[in-house]
Coordinates of N, CA, C and O in Angstrom, one line a residue:
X16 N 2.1 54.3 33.2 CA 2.2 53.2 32.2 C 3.4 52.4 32.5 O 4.5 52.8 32.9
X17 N 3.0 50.6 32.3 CA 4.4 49.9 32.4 C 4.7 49.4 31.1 O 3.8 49.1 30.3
X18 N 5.5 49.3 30.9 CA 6.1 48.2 29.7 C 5.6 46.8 29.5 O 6.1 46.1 30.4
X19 N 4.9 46.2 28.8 CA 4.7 44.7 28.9 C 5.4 44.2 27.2 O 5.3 44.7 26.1
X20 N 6.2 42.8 27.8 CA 6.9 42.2 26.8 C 5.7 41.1 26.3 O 5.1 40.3 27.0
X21 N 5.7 41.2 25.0 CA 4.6 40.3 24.4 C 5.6 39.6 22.9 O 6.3 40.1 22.0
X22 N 5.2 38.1 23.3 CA 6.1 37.4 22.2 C 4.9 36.6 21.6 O 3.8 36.2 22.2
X23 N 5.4 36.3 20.0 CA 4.0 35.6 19.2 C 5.3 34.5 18.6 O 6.3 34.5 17.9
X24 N 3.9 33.1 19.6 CA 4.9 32.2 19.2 C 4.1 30.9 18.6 O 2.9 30.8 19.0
X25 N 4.5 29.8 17.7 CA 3.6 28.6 16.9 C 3.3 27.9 18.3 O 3.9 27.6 19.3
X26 N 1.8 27.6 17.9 CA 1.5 26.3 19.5 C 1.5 25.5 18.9 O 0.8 25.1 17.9
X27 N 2.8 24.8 19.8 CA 3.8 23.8 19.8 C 4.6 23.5 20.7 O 5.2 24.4 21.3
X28 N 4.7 22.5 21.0 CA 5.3 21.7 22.5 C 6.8 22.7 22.1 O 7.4 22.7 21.0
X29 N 7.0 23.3 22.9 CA 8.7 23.7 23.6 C 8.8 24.8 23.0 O 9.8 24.9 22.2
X30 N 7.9 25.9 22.9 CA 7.5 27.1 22.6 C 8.0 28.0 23.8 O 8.9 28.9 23.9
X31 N 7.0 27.5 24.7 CA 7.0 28.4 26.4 C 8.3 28.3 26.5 O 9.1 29.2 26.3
X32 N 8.7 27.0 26.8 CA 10.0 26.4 28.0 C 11.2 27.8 26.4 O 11.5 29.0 26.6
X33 N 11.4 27.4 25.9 CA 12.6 28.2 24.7 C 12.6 29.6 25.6 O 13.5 30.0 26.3
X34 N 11.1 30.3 25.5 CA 11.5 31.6 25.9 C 11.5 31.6 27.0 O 11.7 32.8 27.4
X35 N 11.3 30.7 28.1 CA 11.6 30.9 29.6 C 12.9 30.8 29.7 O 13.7 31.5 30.3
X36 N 13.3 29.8 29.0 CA 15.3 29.5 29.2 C 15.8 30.5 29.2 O 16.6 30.9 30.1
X37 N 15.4 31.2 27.7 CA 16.3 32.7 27.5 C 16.5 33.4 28.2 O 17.5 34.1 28.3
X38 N 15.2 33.5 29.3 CA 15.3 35.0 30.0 C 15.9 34.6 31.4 O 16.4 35.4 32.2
X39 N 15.7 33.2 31.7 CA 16.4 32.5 33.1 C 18.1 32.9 32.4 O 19.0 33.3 33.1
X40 N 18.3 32.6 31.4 CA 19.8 32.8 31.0 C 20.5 33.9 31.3 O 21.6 34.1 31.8
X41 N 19.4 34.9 31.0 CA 19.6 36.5 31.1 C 19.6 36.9 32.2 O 19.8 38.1 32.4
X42 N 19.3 36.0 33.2 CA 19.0 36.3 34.6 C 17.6 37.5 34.6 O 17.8 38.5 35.3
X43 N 16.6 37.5 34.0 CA 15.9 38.2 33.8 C 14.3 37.5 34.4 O 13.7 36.6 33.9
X44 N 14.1 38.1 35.6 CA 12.7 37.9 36.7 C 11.8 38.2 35.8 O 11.7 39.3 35.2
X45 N 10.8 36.8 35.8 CA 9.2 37.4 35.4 C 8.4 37.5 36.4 O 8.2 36.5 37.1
X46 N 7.8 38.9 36.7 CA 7.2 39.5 37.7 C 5.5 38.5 37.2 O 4.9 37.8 38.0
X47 N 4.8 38.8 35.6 CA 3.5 38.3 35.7 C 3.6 37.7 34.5 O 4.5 38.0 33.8
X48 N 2.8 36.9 34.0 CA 2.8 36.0 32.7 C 1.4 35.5 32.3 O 0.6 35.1 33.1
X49 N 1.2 35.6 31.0 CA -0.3 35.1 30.6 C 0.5 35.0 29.4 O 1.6 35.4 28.9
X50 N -1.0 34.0 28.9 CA -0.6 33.3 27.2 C -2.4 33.7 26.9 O -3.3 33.9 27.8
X51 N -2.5 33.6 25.8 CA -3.8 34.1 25.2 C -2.9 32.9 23.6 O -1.7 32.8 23.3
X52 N -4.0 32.3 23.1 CA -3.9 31.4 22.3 C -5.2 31.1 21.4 O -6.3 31.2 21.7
X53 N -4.6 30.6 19.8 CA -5.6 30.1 18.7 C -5.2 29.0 18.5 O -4.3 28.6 19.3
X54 N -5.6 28.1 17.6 CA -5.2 27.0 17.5 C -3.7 26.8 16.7 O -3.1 25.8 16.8
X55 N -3.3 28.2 15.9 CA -2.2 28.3 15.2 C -0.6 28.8 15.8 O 0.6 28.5 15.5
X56 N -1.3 29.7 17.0 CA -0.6 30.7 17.4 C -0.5 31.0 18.8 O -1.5 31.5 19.3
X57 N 0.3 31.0 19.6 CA -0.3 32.0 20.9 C 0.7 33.4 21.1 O 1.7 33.6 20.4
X58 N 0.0 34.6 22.4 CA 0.9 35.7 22.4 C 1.2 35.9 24.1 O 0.4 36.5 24.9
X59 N 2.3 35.2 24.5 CA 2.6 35.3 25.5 C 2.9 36.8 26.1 O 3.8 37.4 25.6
X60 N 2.2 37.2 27.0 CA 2.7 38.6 27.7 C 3.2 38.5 28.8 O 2.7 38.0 29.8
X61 N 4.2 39.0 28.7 CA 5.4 39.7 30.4 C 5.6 40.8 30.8 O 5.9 41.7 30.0
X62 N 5.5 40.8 31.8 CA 5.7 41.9 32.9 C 7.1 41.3 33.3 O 7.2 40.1 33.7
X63 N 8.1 42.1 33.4 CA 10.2 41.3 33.5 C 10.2 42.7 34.2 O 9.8 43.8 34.1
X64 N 11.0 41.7 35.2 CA 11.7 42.8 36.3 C 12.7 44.0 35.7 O 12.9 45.0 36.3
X65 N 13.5 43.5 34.2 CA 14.0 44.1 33.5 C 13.6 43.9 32.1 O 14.3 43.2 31.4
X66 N 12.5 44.7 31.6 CA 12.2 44.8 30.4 C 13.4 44.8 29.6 O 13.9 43.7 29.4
X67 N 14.1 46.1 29.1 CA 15.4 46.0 28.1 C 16.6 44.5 28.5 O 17.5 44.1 27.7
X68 N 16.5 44.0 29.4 CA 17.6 42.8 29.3 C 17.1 42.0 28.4 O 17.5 41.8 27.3
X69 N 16.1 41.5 29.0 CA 14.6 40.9 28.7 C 14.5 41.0 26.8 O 15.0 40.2 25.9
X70 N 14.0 41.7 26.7 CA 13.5 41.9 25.3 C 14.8 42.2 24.6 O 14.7 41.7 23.4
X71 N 15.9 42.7 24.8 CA 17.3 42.5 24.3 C 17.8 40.6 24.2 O 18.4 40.1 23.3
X72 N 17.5 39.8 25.4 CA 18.0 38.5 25.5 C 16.9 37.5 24.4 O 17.3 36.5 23.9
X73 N 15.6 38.0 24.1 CA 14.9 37.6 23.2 C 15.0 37.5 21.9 O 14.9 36.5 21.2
X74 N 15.2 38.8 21.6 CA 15.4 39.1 19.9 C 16.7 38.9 19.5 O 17.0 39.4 18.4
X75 N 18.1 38.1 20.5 CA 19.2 37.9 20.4 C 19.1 36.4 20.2 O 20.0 35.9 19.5
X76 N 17.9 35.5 20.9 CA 17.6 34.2 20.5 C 16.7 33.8 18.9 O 16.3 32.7 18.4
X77 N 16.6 34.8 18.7 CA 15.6 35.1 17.6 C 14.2 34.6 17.5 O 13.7 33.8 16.7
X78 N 13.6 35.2 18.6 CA 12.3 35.0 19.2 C 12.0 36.3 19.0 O 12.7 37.2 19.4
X79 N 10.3 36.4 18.2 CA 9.7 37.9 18.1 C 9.2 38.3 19.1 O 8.5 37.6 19.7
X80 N 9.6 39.5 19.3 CA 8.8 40.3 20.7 C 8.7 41.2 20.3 O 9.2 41.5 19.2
X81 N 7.7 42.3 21.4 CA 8.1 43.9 21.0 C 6.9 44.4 22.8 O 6.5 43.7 23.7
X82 N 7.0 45.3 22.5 CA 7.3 46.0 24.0 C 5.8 46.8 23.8 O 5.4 47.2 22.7
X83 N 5.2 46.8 24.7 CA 3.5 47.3 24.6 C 3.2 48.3 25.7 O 3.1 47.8 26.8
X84 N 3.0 49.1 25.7 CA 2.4 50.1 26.7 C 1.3 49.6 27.4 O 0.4 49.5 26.7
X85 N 1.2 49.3 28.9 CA -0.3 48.8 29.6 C -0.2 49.9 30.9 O 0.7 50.7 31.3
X86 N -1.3 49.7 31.2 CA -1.5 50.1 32.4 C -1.4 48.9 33.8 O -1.6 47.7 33.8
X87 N -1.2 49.4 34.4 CA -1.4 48.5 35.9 C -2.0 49.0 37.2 O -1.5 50.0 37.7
X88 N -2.8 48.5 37.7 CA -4.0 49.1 38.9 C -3.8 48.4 40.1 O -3.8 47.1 39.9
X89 N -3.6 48.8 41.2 CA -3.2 48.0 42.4 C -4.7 48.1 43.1 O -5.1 49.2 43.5
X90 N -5.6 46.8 43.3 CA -6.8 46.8 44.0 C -6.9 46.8 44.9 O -5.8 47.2 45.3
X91 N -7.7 46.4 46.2 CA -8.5 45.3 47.5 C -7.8 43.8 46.5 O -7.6 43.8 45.3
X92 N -7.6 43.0 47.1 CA -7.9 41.6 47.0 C -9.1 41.1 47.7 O -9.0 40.3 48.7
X93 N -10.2 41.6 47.1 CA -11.0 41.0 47.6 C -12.4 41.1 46.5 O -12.4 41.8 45.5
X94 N -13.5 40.3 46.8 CA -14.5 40.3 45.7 C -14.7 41.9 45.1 O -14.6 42.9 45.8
X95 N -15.0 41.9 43.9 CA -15.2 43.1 43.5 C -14.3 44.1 43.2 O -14.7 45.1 42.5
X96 N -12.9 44.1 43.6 CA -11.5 44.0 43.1 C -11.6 44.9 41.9 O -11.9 46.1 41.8
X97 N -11.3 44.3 41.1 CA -11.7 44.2 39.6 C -12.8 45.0 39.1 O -12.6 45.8 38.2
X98 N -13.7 44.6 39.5 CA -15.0 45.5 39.1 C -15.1 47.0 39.6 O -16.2 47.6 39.7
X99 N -14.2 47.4 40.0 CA -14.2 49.1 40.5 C -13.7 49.5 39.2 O -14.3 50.3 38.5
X100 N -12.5 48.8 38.7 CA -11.2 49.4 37.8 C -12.4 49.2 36.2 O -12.6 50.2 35.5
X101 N -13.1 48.0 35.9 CA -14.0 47.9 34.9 C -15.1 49.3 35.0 O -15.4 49.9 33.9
X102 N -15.6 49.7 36.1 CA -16.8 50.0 36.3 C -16.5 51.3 35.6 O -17.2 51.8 34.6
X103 N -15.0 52.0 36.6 CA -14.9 53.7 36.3 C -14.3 53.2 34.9 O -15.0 54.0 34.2
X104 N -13.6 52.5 34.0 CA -13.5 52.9 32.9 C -14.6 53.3 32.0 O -14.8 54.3 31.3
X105 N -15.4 51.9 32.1 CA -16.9 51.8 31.7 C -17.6 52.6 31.3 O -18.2 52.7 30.3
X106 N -17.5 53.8 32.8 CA -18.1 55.2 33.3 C -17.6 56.2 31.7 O -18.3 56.9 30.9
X107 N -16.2 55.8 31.7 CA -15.8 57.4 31.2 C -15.7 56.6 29.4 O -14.7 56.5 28.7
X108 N -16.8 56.1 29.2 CA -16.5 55.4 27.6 C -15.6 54.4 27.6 O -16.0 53.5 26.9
X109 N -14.1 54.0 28.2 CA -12.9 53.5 27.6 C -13.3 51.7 27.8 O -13.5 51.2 28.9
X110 N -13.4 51.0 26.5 CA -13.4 49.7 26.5 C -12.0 49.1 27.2 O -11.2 50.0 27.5
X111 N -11.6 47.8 27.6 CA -10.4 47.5 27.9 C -10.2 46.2 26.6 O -11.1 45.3 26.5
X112 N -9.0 46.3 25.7 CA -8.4 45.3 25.0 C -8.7 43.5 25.8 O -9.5 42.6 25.6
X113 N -7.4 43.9 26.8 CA -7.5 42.6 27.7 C -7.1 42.8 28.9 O -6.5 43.8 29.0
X114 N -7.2 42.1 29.8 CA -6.4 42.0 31.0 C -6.2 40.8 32.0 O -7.0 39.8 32.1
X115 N -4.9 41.1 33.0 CA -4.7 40.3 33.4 C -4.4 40.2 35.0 O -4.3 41.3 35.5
X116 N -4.3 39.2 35.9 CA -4.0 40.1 37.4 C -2.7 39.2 38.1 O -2.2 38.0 38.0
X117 N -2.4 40.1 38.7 CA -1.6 38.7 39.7 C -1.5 38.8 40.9 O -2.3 39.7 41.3
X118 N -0.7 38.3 42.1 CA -0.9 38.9 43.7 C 0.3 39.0 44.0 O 1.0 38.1 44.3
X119 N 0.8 40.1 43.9 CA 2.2 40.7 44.5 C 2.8 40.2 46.0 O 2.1 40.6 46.9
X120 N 4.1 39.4 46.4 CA 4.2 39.1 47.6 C 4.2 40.0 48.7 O 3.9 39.6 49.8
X121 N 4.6 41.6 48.5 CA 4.8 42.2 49.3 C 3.3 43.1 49.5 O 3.4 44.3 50.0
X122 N 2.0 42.7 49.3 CA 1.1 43.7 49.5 C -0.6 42.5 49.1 O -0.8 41.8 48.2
X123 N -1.4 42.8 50.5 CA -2.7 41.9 50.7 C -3.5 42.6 49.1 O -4.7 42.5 48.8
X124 N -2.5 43.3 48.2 CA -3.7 43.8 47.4 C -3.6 43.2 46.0 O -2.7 42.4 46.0
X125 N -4.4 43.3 44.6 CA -4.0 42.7 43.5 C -3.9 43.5 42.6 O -4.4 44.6 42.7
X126 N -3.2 43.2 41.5 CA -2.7 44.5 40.8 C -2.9 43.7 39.5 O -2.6 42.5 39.3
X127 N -3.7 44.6 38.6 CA -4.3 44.3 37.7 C -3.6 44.6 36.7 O -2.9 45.5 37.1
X128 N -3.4 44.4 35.6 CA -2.7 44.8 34.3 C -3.6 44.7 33.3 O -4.2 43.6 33.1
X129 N -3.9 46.0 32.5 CA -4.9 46.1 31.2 C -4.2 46.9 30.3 O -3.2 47.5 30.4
X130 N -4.9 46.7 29.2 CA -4.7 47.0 27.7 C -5.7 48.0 27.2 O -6.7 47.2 26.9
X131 N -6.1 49.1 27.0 CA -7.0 49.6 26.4 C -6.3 50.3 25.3 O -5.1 50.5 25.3
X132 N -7.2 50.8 23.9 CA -6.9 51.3 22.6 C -5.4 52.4 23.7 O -5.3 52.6 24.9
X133 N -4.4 53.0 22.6 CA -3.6 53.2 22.9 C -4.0 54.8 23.0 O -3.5 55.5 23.9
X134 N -5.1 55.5 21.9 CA -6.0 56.9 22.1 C -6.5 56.8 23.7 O -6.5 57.8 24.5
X135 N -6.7 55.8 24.1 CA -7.4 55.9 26.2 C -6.8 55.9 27.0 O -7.2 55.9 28.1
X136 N -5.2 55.8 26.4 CA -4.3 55.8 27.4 C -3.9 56.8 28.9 O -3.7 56.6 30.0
X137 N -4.1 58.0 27.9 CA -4.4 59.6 28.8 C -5.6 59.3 30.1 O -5.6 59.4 31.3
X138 N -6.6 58.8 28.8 CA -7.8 59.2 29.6 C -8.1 58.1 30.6 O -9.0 58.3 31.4
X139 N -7.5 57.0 30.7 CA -8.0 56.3 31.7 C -6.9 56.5 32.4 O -7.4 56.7 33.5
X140 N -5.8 56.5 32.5 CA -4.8 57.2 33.3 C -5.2 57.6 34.5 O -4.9 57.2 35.6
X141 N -6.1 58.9 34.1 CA -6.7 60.2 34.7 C -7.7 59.2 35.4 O -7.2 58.8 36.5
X142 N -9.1 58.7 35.1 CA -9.8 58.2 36.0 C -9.6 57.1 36.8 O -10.4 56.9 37.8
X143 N -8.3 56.2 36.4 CA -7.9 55.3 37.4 C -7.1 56.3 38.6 O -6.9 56.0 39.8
X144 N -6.9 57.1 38.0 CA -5.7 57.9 39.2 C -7.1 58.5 40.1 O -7.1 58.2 41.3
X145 N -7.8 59.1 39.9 CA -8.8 59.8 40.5 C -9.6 59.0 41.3 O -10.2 59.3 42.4
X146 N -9.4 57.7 40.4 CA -11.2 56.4 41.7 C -10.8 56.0 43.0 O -9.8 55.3 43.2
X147 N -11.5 56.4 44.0 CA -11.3 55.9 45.2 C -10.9 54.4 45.0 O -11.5 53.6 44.3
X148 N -9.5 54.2 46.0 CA -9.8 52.6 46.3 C -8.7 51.8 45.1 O -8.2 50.7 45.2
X149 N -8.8 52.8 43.9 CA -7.9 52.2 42.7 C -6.2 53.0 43.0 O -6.1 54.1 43.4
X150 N -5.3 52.5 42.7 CA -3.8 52.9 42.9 C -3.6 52.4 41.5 O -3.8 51.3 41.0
X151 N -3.0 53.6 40.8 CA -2.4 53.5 39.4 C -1.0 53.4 39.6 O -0.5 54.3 40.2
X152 N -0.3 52.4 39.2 CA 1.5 52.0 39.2 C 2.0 52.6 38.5 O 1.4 52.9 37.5
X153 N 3.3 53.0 38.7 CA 4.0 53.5 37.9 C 5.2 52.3 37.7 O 5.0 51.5 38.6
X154 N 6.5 51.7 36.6 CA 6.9 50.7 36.8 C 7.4 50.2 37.3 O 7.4 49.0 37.5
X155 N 8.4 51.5 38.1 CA 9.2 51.2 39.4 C 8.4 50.4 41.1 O 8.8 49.5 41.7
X156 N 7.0 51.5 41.2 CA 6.0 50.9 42.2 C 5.5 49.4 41.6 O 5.0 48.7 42.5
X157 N 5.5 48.7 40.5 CA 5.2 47.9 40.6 C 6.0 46.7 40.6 O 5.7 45.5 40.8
X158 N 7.5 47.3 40.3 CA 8.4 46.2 40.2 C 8.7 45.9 42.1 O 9.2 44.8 42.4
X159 N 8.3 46.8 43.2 CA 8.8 46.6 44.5 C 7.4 46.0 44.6 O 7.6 45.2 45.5
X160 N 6.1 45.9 44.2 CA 4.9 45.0 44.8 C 5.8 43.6 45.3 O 5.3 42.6 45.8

């Protein structure tokens, strides 16, 4: 399991750029980033090379955050990728919340970042660690991708 930093912020021009400053301030690396958005609201998620600076330099600008348990899967970069890590959850019942991917500089592969109910956590653990071809991260393995 990694840490992902998730902040809920008004969509509104100078939302992003506020909490990118903070964490450039903090000298704090964003490894991956996605925004998921309503028309009221959005919930930015990070993967920070240093979670605790990170989410310490946030809630010190008085920006809400809080800290989320995910998983992370290192694939193939290549078609179908993705659809192994879907398929064996699939297999063993576990829906996935959300997810997201990115391409690490140091490896031809892609590493996937998901959310499932926090009860599937065990269990998909176990069949990501078991499926041929899937590499389950631990946070350290993913902070050197």
């Amino acid at each position: 399991m990694i840490r992902q930093v998730s902040v809920f912020m008004e969509n509104q021009a100078g939302q992003l750029g506020k909490v990118l400053r903070v964490l450039a301030r903090a000298e704090v690396n964003i490894r991956s980033l996605t925004i998921a958005e309503t028309s009221d609201y959005g919930i930015l998620r990070l993967i920070l090379q240093d979670t605790d600076a990170g989410l310490a330099s946030l809630k010190r600008a008085g920006i809400l955050a809080n800290v989320t348990r995910v998983l992370a899967a290192e694939v193939p970069d290549s078609p179908g990728g993705m659809s192994a890590i879907v398929d064996v959850l699939a297999e063993a019942g576990i829906g996935i919340a959300y997810a997201y991917s990115f391409l690490p500089k140091n490896t031809k592969n892609a590493v996937i970042v998901l959310k499932v109910m926090d009860a599937d956590n065990d269990a998909a653990a176990k069949v990501l660690t078991e499926a041929p071809g899937i590499i389950l991260l631990e946070r350290d393995e993913l902070l050197d991708r």
